Amino acid sequence: MPLRFSLSSLIVLCSFTAILAHNNEDPTIKTMEDFSGYPIHESHSHLSSLSVDAQSLQKQIDELSSFSDTPAPSVTRVLYTEKDVLARRFIKNLMGLSGLSVREDAVGNIFGRWEGSNPELSAVATGSHIDAIPYSGKYDGVVGVLGAIEAINVLTRSGFKPKRSLEVIMFTSEEPTRFGISCLGSRLMAGSETLAEALKTTVDGQNISFLDASQSAGYTKDHNDISSVFLKKGSYSAFVELHIEQGPLLEEEGIPIGIVTAIAAPASIKVEFQGNGGHAGAVLMPNRNDAGLAAAELALAVERHVLESGSIDTVGTVGILELHPGAINSIPSKSHLEIDTRDIDEERRNTVIEKIHQSAISIARKRRVTLSEFKIVNQDPPALSEKSILDAMVASSKELNLTHKLMISRAYHDSLFMARISPMGMIFIPCYKGYSHKPEEYSSTEDISNGVKVLALTLAKLSLQ
Ligand code: HGY
Ligand code: MN
Ligand code: MN
């Protein structure tokens, strides 16, 4: 019986313990020593006056956004395309300049490592993604990769010496754009056998196989290599991701730091209807079985079932709706929809999926079309942040005199899957009007610098534990 839980009750528990934890801390705490309880050299004690090179970080963000298949200010950077490969090279170069030793796995997850003084201990990891959905912005994911590299620079400049190694990860393909699979790299790292199997036969919209695309970008062409990406539970002692909020709360409340207590449960479904199609003028209405109208009715059913849940935390989107043959004077003979539905309560989300499935079946019957595909691509549980990492993030925000807010993430992230193999935490920074997945996405250099400082201090604390 899979573990099912309502996140809202767990969030209260988690937040409560986190609040309890940091209320017991001494507010006069000033140096790392007070936090980590480890004797650290004088040279580390000024860690709380961390300096971020905000100018060069912004320059890097702007330069990275130029590797795009759509004109500025939009960014489109899809897995294993030429622009993705150029962007990967840019990231690997920056990792090298920061003194990190760089390696890549079979599908292109990139790791930059700063060896700690005690190689026996599992490393502390941080990172995010740089792929970008069509016509999106330049901060989603990027802040967590370039910001992580800058956090390493901040620590190096401050004279910090890690005990646990620190590792920056750039995950391959967090977005589902090319192969319809979200968090492909981190899902594999978390050991998804189902995904490893599926990738042997998966093709993109141009019928290019995953393995051919992977090989064209310089990665594996052999499906036997895919499971080499799997990491064991405990591979890292902690994973922390810095990310823009992709929501309006922090900006509205004027709070610079979000401490994520949990990540909502995402699911995606692919649906196809087939009918006879025919001539838009000659086929009279009673004789039609219009696959396009079936799709339209199902899209409205998605909205209805989501609203029926009675919770503002349930969301549903039909982001892809394609009609074949796509001619004004031809009745659609085929329609293809892709549905994204999420909730912080896994059970409630699964009820919506079931209702959508029932509606697809009844609409097909009523409109005399065939429901030729109803495929749940992913139906993931939510993930909870680890209390010890929450404490480190809250302590770091306090030490830097940055107010913070405990909150959930309605967007999914690689952290959702890293939580399956490592204790996880996320740091949010505000973004303009909460905009994301659109060219107007924006975070100020000040907000990004604050996030990098909290990340750097949190990594330092976790590295010394
Ligand atoms: O869709 C998401 O939640 C993420 O931004 N890819
Ligand atoms: Mn995204
Ligand atoms: Mn993202």
Short mmCIF file of C-alpha atoms and ligand atoms in Angstrom, two decimals:
data_model
loop_
_atom_site.label_atom_id
_atom_site.label_comp_id
_atom_site.label_asym_id
_atom_site.label_seq_id
_atom_site.Cartn_x
_atom_site.Cartn_y
_atom_site.Cartn_z
CA MET A 1 0.00 0.00 0.00
CA PRO A 2 1.92 3.11 -1.13
CA LEU A 3 2.53 5.63 1.63
CA ARG A 4 -0.12 8.28 1.16
CA PHE A 5 -0.27 11.43 3.17
CA SER A 6 -1.76 14.84 3.14
CA LEU A 7 1.09 17.23 2.96
CA SER A 8 -0.80 20.03 4.67
CA SER A 9 -0.85 18.17 8.01
CA LEU A 10 2.79 17.21 7.60
CA ILE A 11 3.72 20.78 6.69
CA VAL A 12 2.26 22.02 9.98
CA LEU A 13 4.23 19.38 11.87
CA CYS A 14 7.39 20.09 9.89
CA SER A 15 7.02 23.88 10.18
CA PHE A 16 6.20 23.60 13.86
CA THR A 17 9.34 21.61 14.59
CA ALA A 18 11.38 23.98 12.43
CA ILE A 19 9.94 26.97 14.31
CA LEU A 20 10.56 25.23 17.65
CA ALA A 21 14.08 24.42 16.57
CA HIS A 22 15.09 27.90 15.65
CA ASN A 23 13.25 29.55 18.58
CA ASN A 24 15.61 27.66 20.87
CA GLU A 25 18.60 29.15 19.11
CA ASP A 26 20.44 31.98 20.79
CA PRO A 27 19.54 35.16 18.76
CA THR A 28 22.92 36.66 19.61
CA ILE A 29 24.64 33.88 17.66
CA LYS A 30 27.28 35.55 15.49
CA THR A 31 29.82 33.08 14.20
CA MET A 32 29.82 29.69 12.50
CA GLU A 33 31.22 28.17 15.69
CA ASP A 34 28.02 28.82 17.62
CA PHE A 35 26.00 27.08 14.94
CA SER A 36 28.03 24.06 14.04
CA GLY A 37 29.53 23.33 17.45
CA TYR A 38 32.75 22.44 15.67
CA PRO A 39 35.99 24.25 16.51
CA ILE A 40 36.67 26.22 13.37
CA HIS A 41 39.69 28.32 12.54
CA GLU A 42 39.52 32.06 13.16
CA SER A 43 39.68 32.47 9.34
CA HIS A 44 36.14 31.04 9.05
CA SER A 45 34.51 33.12 11.74
CA HIS A 46 33.77 36.02 9.38
CA LEU A 47 31.71 33.69 7.12
CA SER A 48 28.59 35.69 7.89
CA SER A 49 30.09 38.66 6.03
CA LEU A 50 30.01 36.74 2.75
CA SER A 51 30.70 38.66 -0.44
CA VAL A 52 28.93 37.70 -3.64
CA ASP A 53 30.31 38.94 -6.98
CA ALA A 54 26.83 40.03 -8.11
CA GLN A 55 28.09 41.75 -11.27
CA SER A 56 29.83 38.73 -12.73
CA LEU A 57 26.95 36.46 -11.65
CA GLN A 58 24.46 38.65 -13.54
CA LYS A 59 26.81 38.69 -16.55
CA GLN A 60 26.91 34.89 -16.48
CA ILE A 61 23.10 34.71 -16.30
CA ASP A 62 22.84 37.04 -19.29
CA GLU A 63 25.50 35.14 -21.25
CA LEU A 64 23.87 31.77 -20.52
CA SER A 65 20.50 33.14 -21.73
CA SER A 66 22.09 33.82 -25.13
CA PHE A 67 22.29 30.05 -25.74
CA SER A 68 18.66 29.95 -26.85
CA ASP A 69 16.60 28.81 -29.85
CA THR A 70 14.23 31.78 -29.52
CA PRO A 71 15.01 35.50 -29.55
CA ALA A 72 15.65 37.47 -26.32
CA PRO A 73 14.07 38.21 -23.91
CA SER A 74 12.68 34.67 -24.25
CA VAL A 75 14.86 31.61 -23.64
CA THR A 76 14.31 28.18 -25.20
CA ARG A 77 16.94 25.56 -24.38
CA VAL A 78 15.90 21.98 -24.94
CA LEU A 79 17.72 18.79 -23.95
CA TYR A 80 20.67 17.74 -26.16
CA THR A 81 20.09 20.48 -28.75
CA GLU A 82 23.05 22.49 -30.07
CA LYS A 83 22.21 25.40 -27.71
CA ASP A 84 21.98 22.97 -24.76
CA VAL A 85 25.43 21.58 -25.59
CA LEU A 86 26.90 25.11 -25.79
CA ALA A 87 25.28 25.97 -22.44
CA ARG A 88 26.70 22.79 -20.87
CA ARG A 89 30.18 23.75 -22.07
CA PHE A 90 29.69 27.21 -20.50
CA ILE A 91 28.75 25.66 -17.14
CA LYS A 92 31.63 23.16 -17.18
CA ASN A 93 34.03 26.00 -17.89
CA LEU A 94 32.74 28.03 -14.94
CA MET A 95 32.99 24.99 -12.68
CA GLY A 96 36.62 24.54 -13.76
CA LEU A 97 37.39 28.24 -13.16
CA SER A 98 36.02 27.81 -9.62
CA GLY A 99 38.50 25.02 -8.98
CA LEU A 100 35.89 22.26 -9.07
CA SER A 101 36.78 18.88 -10.56
CA VAL A 102 34.19 18.19 -13.25
CA ARG A 103 32.65 14.88 -14.33
CA GLU A 104 29.53 13.89 -16.28
CA ASP A 105 27.42 10.75 -16.10
CA ALA A 106 26.01 8.70 -18.99
CA VAL A 107 23.04 11.02 -19.64
CA GLY A 108 24.80 14.33 -19.00
CA ASN A 109 24.21 15.14 -15.33
CA ILE A 110 27.25 17.35 -14.65
CA PHE A 111 29.06 17.29 -11.26
CA GLY A 112 31.61 19.87 -10.02
CA ARG A 113 33.34 18.72 -6.80
CA TRP A 114 35.38 20.53 -4.11
CA GLU A 115 37.15 17.80 -2.14
CA GLY A 116 36.72 18.10 1.62
CA SER A 117 39.28 17.28 4.32
CA ASN A 118 37.46 14.06 5.22
CA PRO A 119 36.86 11.98 2.06
CA GLU A 120 35.32 9.23 4.22
CA LEU A 121 32.21 11.36 4.75
CA SER A 122 29.45 11.63 2.11
CA ALA A 123 29.42 14.94 0.29
CA VAL A 124 26.98 17.84 0.55
CA ALA A 125 25.42 18.60 -2.84
CA THR A 126 23.62 21.55 -4.37
CA GLY A 127 22.44 22.39 -7.89
CA SER A 128 19.56 22.71 -10.31
CA HIS A 129 18.91 22.75 -14.08
CA ILE A 130 19.61 25.02 -17.06
CA ASP A 131 17.18 23.63 -19.63
CA ALA A 132 14.35 26.03 -20.44
CA ILE A 133 10.89 25.34 -21.86
CA PRO A 134 9.94 27.16 -25.10
CA TYR A 135 9.64 30.94 -24.79
CA SER A 136 10.48 30.97 -21.09
CA GLY A 137 12.81 33.09 -18.94
CA LYS A 138 16.45 33.17 -17.92
CA TYR A 139 16.30 32.54 -14.15
CA ASP A 140 14.33 29.26 -13.69
CA GLY A 141 16.93 26.66 -12.66
CA VAL A 142 19.84 28.87 -13.76
CA VAL A 143 19.92 30.71 -10.41
CA GLY A 144 20.44 27.34 -8.70
CA VAL A 145 23.35 26.33 -10.96
CA LEU A 146 25.23 29.62 -11.46
CA GLY A 147 24.30 30.64 -7.91
CA ALA A 148 25.73 27.37 -6.57
CA ILE A 149 29.01 27.91 -8.43
CA GLU A 150 29.14 31.46 -7.04
CA ALA A 151 28.41 30.08 -3.55
CA ILE A 152 31.53 27.94 -3.94
CA ASN A 153 33.47 31.07 -4.99
CA VAL A 154 32.12 32.93 -1.95
CA LEU A 155 33.31 30.18 0.37
CA THR A 156 36.70 29.91 -1.33
CA ARG A 157 37.17 33.69 -1.13
CA SER A 158 36.25 33.60 2.59
CA GLY A 159 38.97 31.04 3.31
CA PHE A 160 36.48 28.30 4.20
CA LYS A 161 37.79 24.75 4.06
CA PRO A 162 35.11 22.05 3.65
CA LYS A 163 35.16 18.96 5.84
CA ARG A 164 32.56 17.10 3.75
CA SER A 165 33.21 17.57 0.05
CA LEU A 166 30.89 20.02 -1.70
CA GLU A 167 29.39 19.06 -5.06
CA VAL A 168 27.53 21.29 -7.54
CA ILE A 169 25.18 19.34 -9.84
CA MET A 170 23.69 20.53 -13.13
CA PHE A 171 20.84 18.08 -13.76
CA THR A 172 20.08 16.92 -17.27
CA SER A 173 16.61 17.97 -18.48
CA GLU A 174 14.45 19.00 -15.53
CA GLU A 175 11.81 20.17 -18.02
CA PRO A 176 9.61 17.57 -19.82
CA THR A 177 9.86 19.46 -23.14
CA ARG A 178 11.64 17.01 -25.44
CA PHE A 179 10.71 13.54 -24.20
CA GLY A 180 7.70 14.35 -22.00
CA ILE A 181 9.52 13.24 -18.85
CA SER A 182 10.09 15.77 -16.06
CA CYS A 183 13.30 15.70 -14.00
CA LEU A 184 14.78 13.05 -16.30
CA GLY A 185 18.33 13.34 -14.89
CA SER A 186 17.44 13.47 -11.20
CA ARG A 187 14.72 10.81 -11.63
CA LEU A 188 17.40 8.48 -13.01
CA MET A 189 19.87 9.44 -10.26
CA ALA A 190 17.12 8.49 -7.78
CA GLY A 191 17.14 5.03 -9.38
CA SER A 192 13.99 4.91 -11.52
CA GLU A 193 14.12 1.49 -13.23
CA THR A 194 10.84 2.33 -15.03
CA LEU A 195 12.42 5.39 -16.59
CA ALA A 196 15.65 3.55 -17.50
CA GLU A 197 13.52 0.94 -19.28
CA ALA A 198 11.30 3.52 -21.01
CA LEU A 199 14.29 5.49 -22.33
CA LYS A 200 15.37 2.49 -24.40
CA THR A 201 12.39 3.13 -26.71
CA THR A 202 11.40 6.77 -26.06
CA VAL A 203 11.37 9.09 -29.09
CA ASP A 204 10.75 12.84 -29.32
CA GLY A 205 8.21 14.66 -31.52
CA GLN A 206 10.54 14.32 -34.54
CA ASN A 207 10.82 10.57 -33.92
CA ILE A 208 14.45 10.91 -32.74
CA SER A 209 15.22 8.34 -30.04
CA PHE A 210 16.51 9.40 -26.63
CA LEU A 211 19.70 7.39 -27.21
CA ASP A 212 20.37 8.99 -30.63
CA ALA A 213 19.79 12.43 -29.13
CA SER A 214 22.02 11.58 -26.16
CA GLN A 215 24.78 10.38 -28.48
CA SER A 216 24.50 13.54 -30.64
CA ALA A 217 25.28 15.56 -27.49
CA GLY A 218 28.29 13.38 -26.69
CA TYR A 219 26.64 11.11 -24.12
CA THR A 220 25.75 7.43 -24.11
CA LYS A 221 24.24 5.60 -27.09
CA ASP A 222 24.05 2.31 -25.19
CA HIS A 223 20.87 1.68 -23.18
CA ASN A 224 22.89 -0.55 -20.82
CA ASP A 225 24.70 2.56 -19.59
CA ILE A 226 21.53 4.31 -18.40
CA SER A 227 21.33 2.49 -15.05
CA SER A 228 24.94 3.54 -14.33
CA VAL A 229 23.35 6.94 -13.52
CA PHE A 230 21.56 5.48 -10.46
CA LEU A 231 22.92 6.71 -7.13
CA LYS A 232 22.61 4.85 -3.83
CA LYS A 233 20.56 6.27 -0.95
CA GLY A 234 23.00 8.14 1.27
CA SER A 235 25.26 9.17 -1.64
CA TYR A 236 24.99 12.66 -0.21
CA SER A 237 24.54 13.77 3.41
CA ALA A 238 22.42 16.67 2.16
CA PHE A 239 21.11 18.22 -1.05
CA VAL A 240 20.12 21.92 -1.12
CA GLU A 241 18.66 23.69 -4.18
CA LEU A 242 18.45 27.46 -4.67
CA HIS A 243 15.56 28.45 -6.97
CA ILE A 244 13.31 31.39 -7.82
CA GLU A 245 9.93 31.01 -6.10
CA GLN A 246 7.93 30.88 -9.35
CA GLY A 247 5.09 32.36 -7.29
CA PRO A 248 4.19 35.83 -5.90
CA LEU A 249 4.29 35.34 -2.12
CA LEU A 250 7.84 36.44 -1.22
CA GLU A 251 7.67 39.57 -3.37
CA GLU A 252 4.15 40.45 -2.11
CA GLU A 253 5.22 40.05 1.53
CA GLY A 254 8.62 41.70 1.02
CA ILE A 255 10.46 38.65 2.37
CA PRO A 256 13.87 37.92 0.79
CA ILE A 257 14.19 34.20 1.60
CA GLY A 258 11.77 31.27 1.28
CA ILE A 259 12.55 28.08 3.20
CA VAL A 260 10.77 25.25 1.43
CA THR A 261 9.19 22.69 3.79
CA ALA A 262 7.71 20.49 1.04
CA ILE A 263 7.34 20.09 -2.73
CA ALA A 264 3.86 19.43 -4.17
CA ALA A 265 2.99 16.15 -5.94
CA PRO A 266 3.10 16.46 -9.76
CA ALA A 267 1.47 14.19 -12.34
CA SER A 268 1.21 14.28 -16.14
CA ILE A 269 -1.11 12.44 -18.50
CA LYS A 270 -1.09 11.94 -22.29
CA VAL A 271 -4.46 11.47 -24.02
CA GLU A 272 -5.37 10.76 -27.64
CA PHE A 273 -8.80 10.60 -29.30
CA GLN A 274 -9.42 9.28 -32.85
CA GLY A 275 -12.46 9.84 -35.08
CA ASN A 276 -13.29 9.55 -38.80
CA GLY A 277 -12.45 13.15 -39.64
CA GLY A 278 -13.69 14.23 -43.06
CA HIS A 279 -14.73 17.24 -45.11
CA ALA A 280 -15.76 20.28 -43.04
CA GLY A 281 -18.48 21.14 -45.53
CA ALA A 282 -19.78 17.79 -46.68
CA VAL A 283 -20.11 15.84 -43.41
CA LEU A 284 -23.31 16.92 -41.65
CA MET A 285 -23.20 17.43 -37.90
CA PRO A 286 -25.17 14.27 -36.90
CA ASN A 287 -22.69 12.16 -38.89
CA ARG A 288 -19.55 13.47 -37.23
CA ASN A 289 -17.29 12.00 -34.55
CA ASP A 290 -15.05 14.98 -34.04
CA ALA A 291 -11.82 14.16 -32.12
CA GLY A 292 -11.16 17.88 -31.68
CA LEU A 293 -14.40 18.48 -29.81
CA ALA A 294 -13.72 15.44 -27.63
CA ALA A 295 -10.39 17.05 -26.65
CA ALA A 296 -12.04 20.39 -25.98
CA GLU A 297 -14.68 18.75 -23.75
CA LEU A 298 -11.99 16.84 -21.82
CA ALA A 299 -9.98 20.05 -21.29
CA LEU A 300 -13.04 21.64 -19.66
CA ALA A 301 -13.58 18.44 -17.64
CA VAL A 302 -10.02 18.79 -16.27
CA GLU A 303 -10.85 22.27 -15.00
CA ARG A 304 -14.15 21.03 -13.51
CA HIS A 305 -12.60 18.07 -11.68
CA VAL A 306 -9.79 20.24 -10.28
CA LEU A 307 -12.26 22.85 -8.98
CA GLU A 308 -14.46 20.06 -7.57
CA SER A 309 -11.59 19.10 -5.22
CA GLY A 310 -12.59 22.06 -3.06
CA SER A 311 -8.97 22.97 -2.34
CA ILE A 312 -7.04 25.94 -3.74
CA ASP A 313 -3.97 23.66 -3.66
CA THR A 314 -5.28 21.46 -6.49
CA VAL A 315 -4.26 22.66 -9.97
CA GLY A 316 -4.70 21.31 -13.48
CA THR A 317 -3.48 22.51 -16.88
CA VAL A 318 -3.90 21.37 -20.49
CA GLY A 319 -0.66 22.84 -21.85
CA ILE A 320 -0.60 20.85 -25.09
CA LEU A 321 -3.62 20.32 -27.37
CA GLU A 322 -2.83 19.26 -30.95
CA LEU A 323 -5.36 18.54 -33.72
CA HIS A 324 -4.70 16.41 -36.77
CA PRO A 325 -4.61 17.19 -39.68
CA GLY A 326 -4.84 20.79 -38.43
CA ALA A 327 -6.62 22.21 -41.47
CA ILE A 328 -9.50 24.67 -41.18
CA ASN A 329 -11.70 22.69 -43.55
CA SER A 330 -11.00 19.20 -42.20
CA ILE A 331 -12.77 17.68 -39.19
CA PRO A 332 -10.06 16.66 -36.69
CA SER A 333 -9.56 12.90 -37.01
CA LYS A 334 -7.03 12.86 -34.15
CA SER A 335 -6.43 14.98 -31.05
CA HIS A 336 -3.55 14.83 -28.59
CA LEU A 337 -3.69 16.45 -25.13
CA GLU A 338 -1.09 16.60 -22.36
CA ILE A 339 -2.45 17.29 -18.88
CA ASP A 340 -0.46 18.48 -15.86
CA THR A 341 -2.17 18.18 -12.48
CA ARG A 342 -0.67 18.74 -9.02
CA ASP A 343 -1.61 19.07 -5.39
CA ILE A 344 0.10 19.17 -2.01
CA ASP A 345 -2.23 16.29 -1.06
CA GLU A 346 -1.34 13.14 -3.00
CA GLU A 347 -4.66 11.40 -2.38
CA ARG A 348 -6.68 14.42 -3.58
CA ARG A 349 -4.54 14.67 -6.71
CA ASN A 350 -5.05 10.97 -7.49
CA THR A 351 -8.82 11.40 -7.20
CA VAL A 352 -8.65 14.13 -9.85
CA ILE A 353 -6.66 11.83 -12.15
CA GLU A 354 -9.26 9.08 -11.74
CA LYS A 355 -12.11 11.51 -12.55
CA ILE A 356 -10.25 12.76 -15.65
CA HIS A 357 -9.87 9.16 -16.81
CA GLN A 358 -13.62 8.46 -16.31
CA SER A 359 -14.47 11.63 -18.24
CA ALA A 360 -12.20 10.64 -21.12
CA ILE A 361 -14.00 7.31 -21.37
CA SER A 362 -17.52 8.81 -21.21
CA ILE A 363 -16.69 11.62 -23.68
CA ALA A 364 -15.30 9.04 -26.14
CA ARG A 365 -18.50 7.00 -25.83
CA LYS A 366 -20.81 10.01 -26.19
CA ARG A 367 -18.95 11.41 -29.21
CA ARG A 368 -18.36 7.98 -30.82
CA VAL A 369 -14.59 8.54 -30.95
CA THR A 370 -11.91 6.08 -29.86
CA LEU A 371 -9.89 6.84 -26.73
CA SER A 372 -6.68 5.52 -28.34
CA GLU A 373 -4.39 6.58 -25.48
CA PHE A 374 -4.77 7.48 -21.81
CA LYS A 375 -1.22 7.28 -20.37
CA ILE A 376 -0.18 8.47 -16.95
CA VAL A 377 3.41 9.53 -17.69
CA ASN A 378 4.26 10.28 -14.06
CA GLN A 379 2.29 10.31 -10.81
CA ASP A 380 4.84 11.35 -8.19
CA PRO A 381 4.41 11.65 -4.43
CA PRO A 382 5.26 14.96 -2.75
CA ALA A 383 8.57 15.35 -0.88
CA LEU A 384 9.29 16.78 2.57
CA SER A 385 12.40 18.78 3.45
CA GLU A 386 14.70 17.34 6.11
CA LYS A 387 14.54 19.06 9.50
CA SER A 388 18.34 19.27 9.90
CA ILE A 389 18.56 21.09 6.57
CA LEU A 390 15.62 23.34 7.44
CA ASP A 391 17.47 24.26 10.63
CA ALA A 392 20.68 25.04 8.73
CA MET A 393 18.82 27.21 6.18
CA VAL A 394 16.85 29.06 8.88
CA ALA A 395 20.00 29.59 10.95
CA SER A 396 21.88 30.91 7.90
CA SER A 397 19.08 33.37 7.07
CA LYS A 398 19.08 34.60 10.66
CA GLU A 399 22.87 34.93 10.80
CA LEU A 400 22.69 37.02 7.61
CA ASN A 401 19.83 39.09 9.04
CA LEU A 402 17.53 38.05 6.22
CA THR A 403 13.89 37.45 7.10
CA HIS A 404 12.53 34.16 5.84
CA LYS A 405 9.19 32.43 5.28
CA LEU A 406 8.49 28.70 5.58
CA MET A 407 6.54 27.69 2.49
CA ILE A 408 5.72 24.87 0.09
CA SER A 409 6.86 24.67 -3.52
CA ARG A 410 3.98 24.29 -5.97
CA ALA A 411 6.48 23.86 -8.79
CA TYR A 412 8.41 20.61 -8.91
CA HIS A 413 12.21 20.55 -8.94
CA ASP A 414 15.10 18.10 -9.10
CA SER A 415 14.95 18.27 -5.30
CA LEU A 416 11.72 16.22 -5.49
CA PHE A 417 13.82 13.25 -6.67
CA MET A 418 17.01 14.01 -4.79
CA ALA A 419 14.84 13.68 -1.66
CA ARG A 420 14.60 9.95 -2.48
CA ILE A 421 18.36 9.44 -2.05
CA SER A 422 19.41 12.28 0.25
CA PRO A 423 18.03 14.61 2.93
CA MET A 424 16.75 17.61 0.96
CA GLY A 425 16.12 21.33 1.38
CA MET A 426 15.30 24.27 -0.92
CA ILE A 427 15.93 28.01 -0.69
CA PHE A 428 13.59 30.33 -2.61
CA ILE A 429 14.17 33.92 -3.65
CA PRO A 430 11.47 36.33 -4.83
CA CYS A 431 10.73 36.75 -8.54
CA TYR A 432 8.90 39.62 -10.27
CA LYS A 433 5.11 39.19 -9.77
CA GLY A 434 5.81 35.45 -9.38
CA TYR A 435 6.25 35.22 -13.15
CA SER A 436 8.00 32.10 -14.50
CA HIS A 437 7.96 29.98 -17.65
CA LYS A 438 7.61 33.24 -19.60
CA PRO A 439 10.10 35.86 -20.87
CA GLU A 440 9.10 38.38 -18.17
CA GLU A 441 10.65 36.09 -15.50
CA TYR A 442 13.02 38.23 -13.37
CA SER A 443 14.89 38.25 -10.06
CA SER A 444 17.00 41.21 -8.91
CA THR A 445 20.75 40.90 -8.36
CA GLU A 446 20.10 41.76 -4.71
CA ASP A 447 17.62 38.90 -4.29
CA ILE A 448 19.93 36.50 -6.12
CA SER A 449 22.90 37.59 -3.96
CA ASN A 450 20.86 37.04 -0.79
CA GLY A 451 19.98 33.55 -1.98
CA VAL A 452 23.61 32.77 -2.81
CA LYS A 453 24.76 33.94 0.66
CA VAL A 454 22.17 31.78 2.43
CA LEU A 455 23.15 28.85 0.21
CA ALA A 456 26.88 29.38 0.87
CA LEU A 457 26.42 29.56 4.63
CA THR A 458 24.09 26.57 4.64
CA LEU A 459 26.56 24.50 2.61
CA ALA A 460 29.35 25.50 5.00
CA LYS A 461 27.32 24.44 8.03
CA LEU A 462 26.31 21.13 6.46
CA SER A 463 29.87 20.46 5.30
CA LEU A 464 31.14 20.80 8.89
CA GLN A 465 28.47 18.49 10.37
O1 HGY B 1 6.86 22.63 -14.04
C1 HGY B 1 7.53 22.82 -13.03
O2 HGY B 1 7.04 22.81 -11.91
C2 HGY B 1 9.02 23.09 -13.14
O3 HGY B 1 9.22 24.47 -13.22
N1 HGY B 1 9.58 22.46 -14.30
MN MN B 2 10.59 25.17 -14.93
MN MN B 3 13.04 24.97 -12.31
#
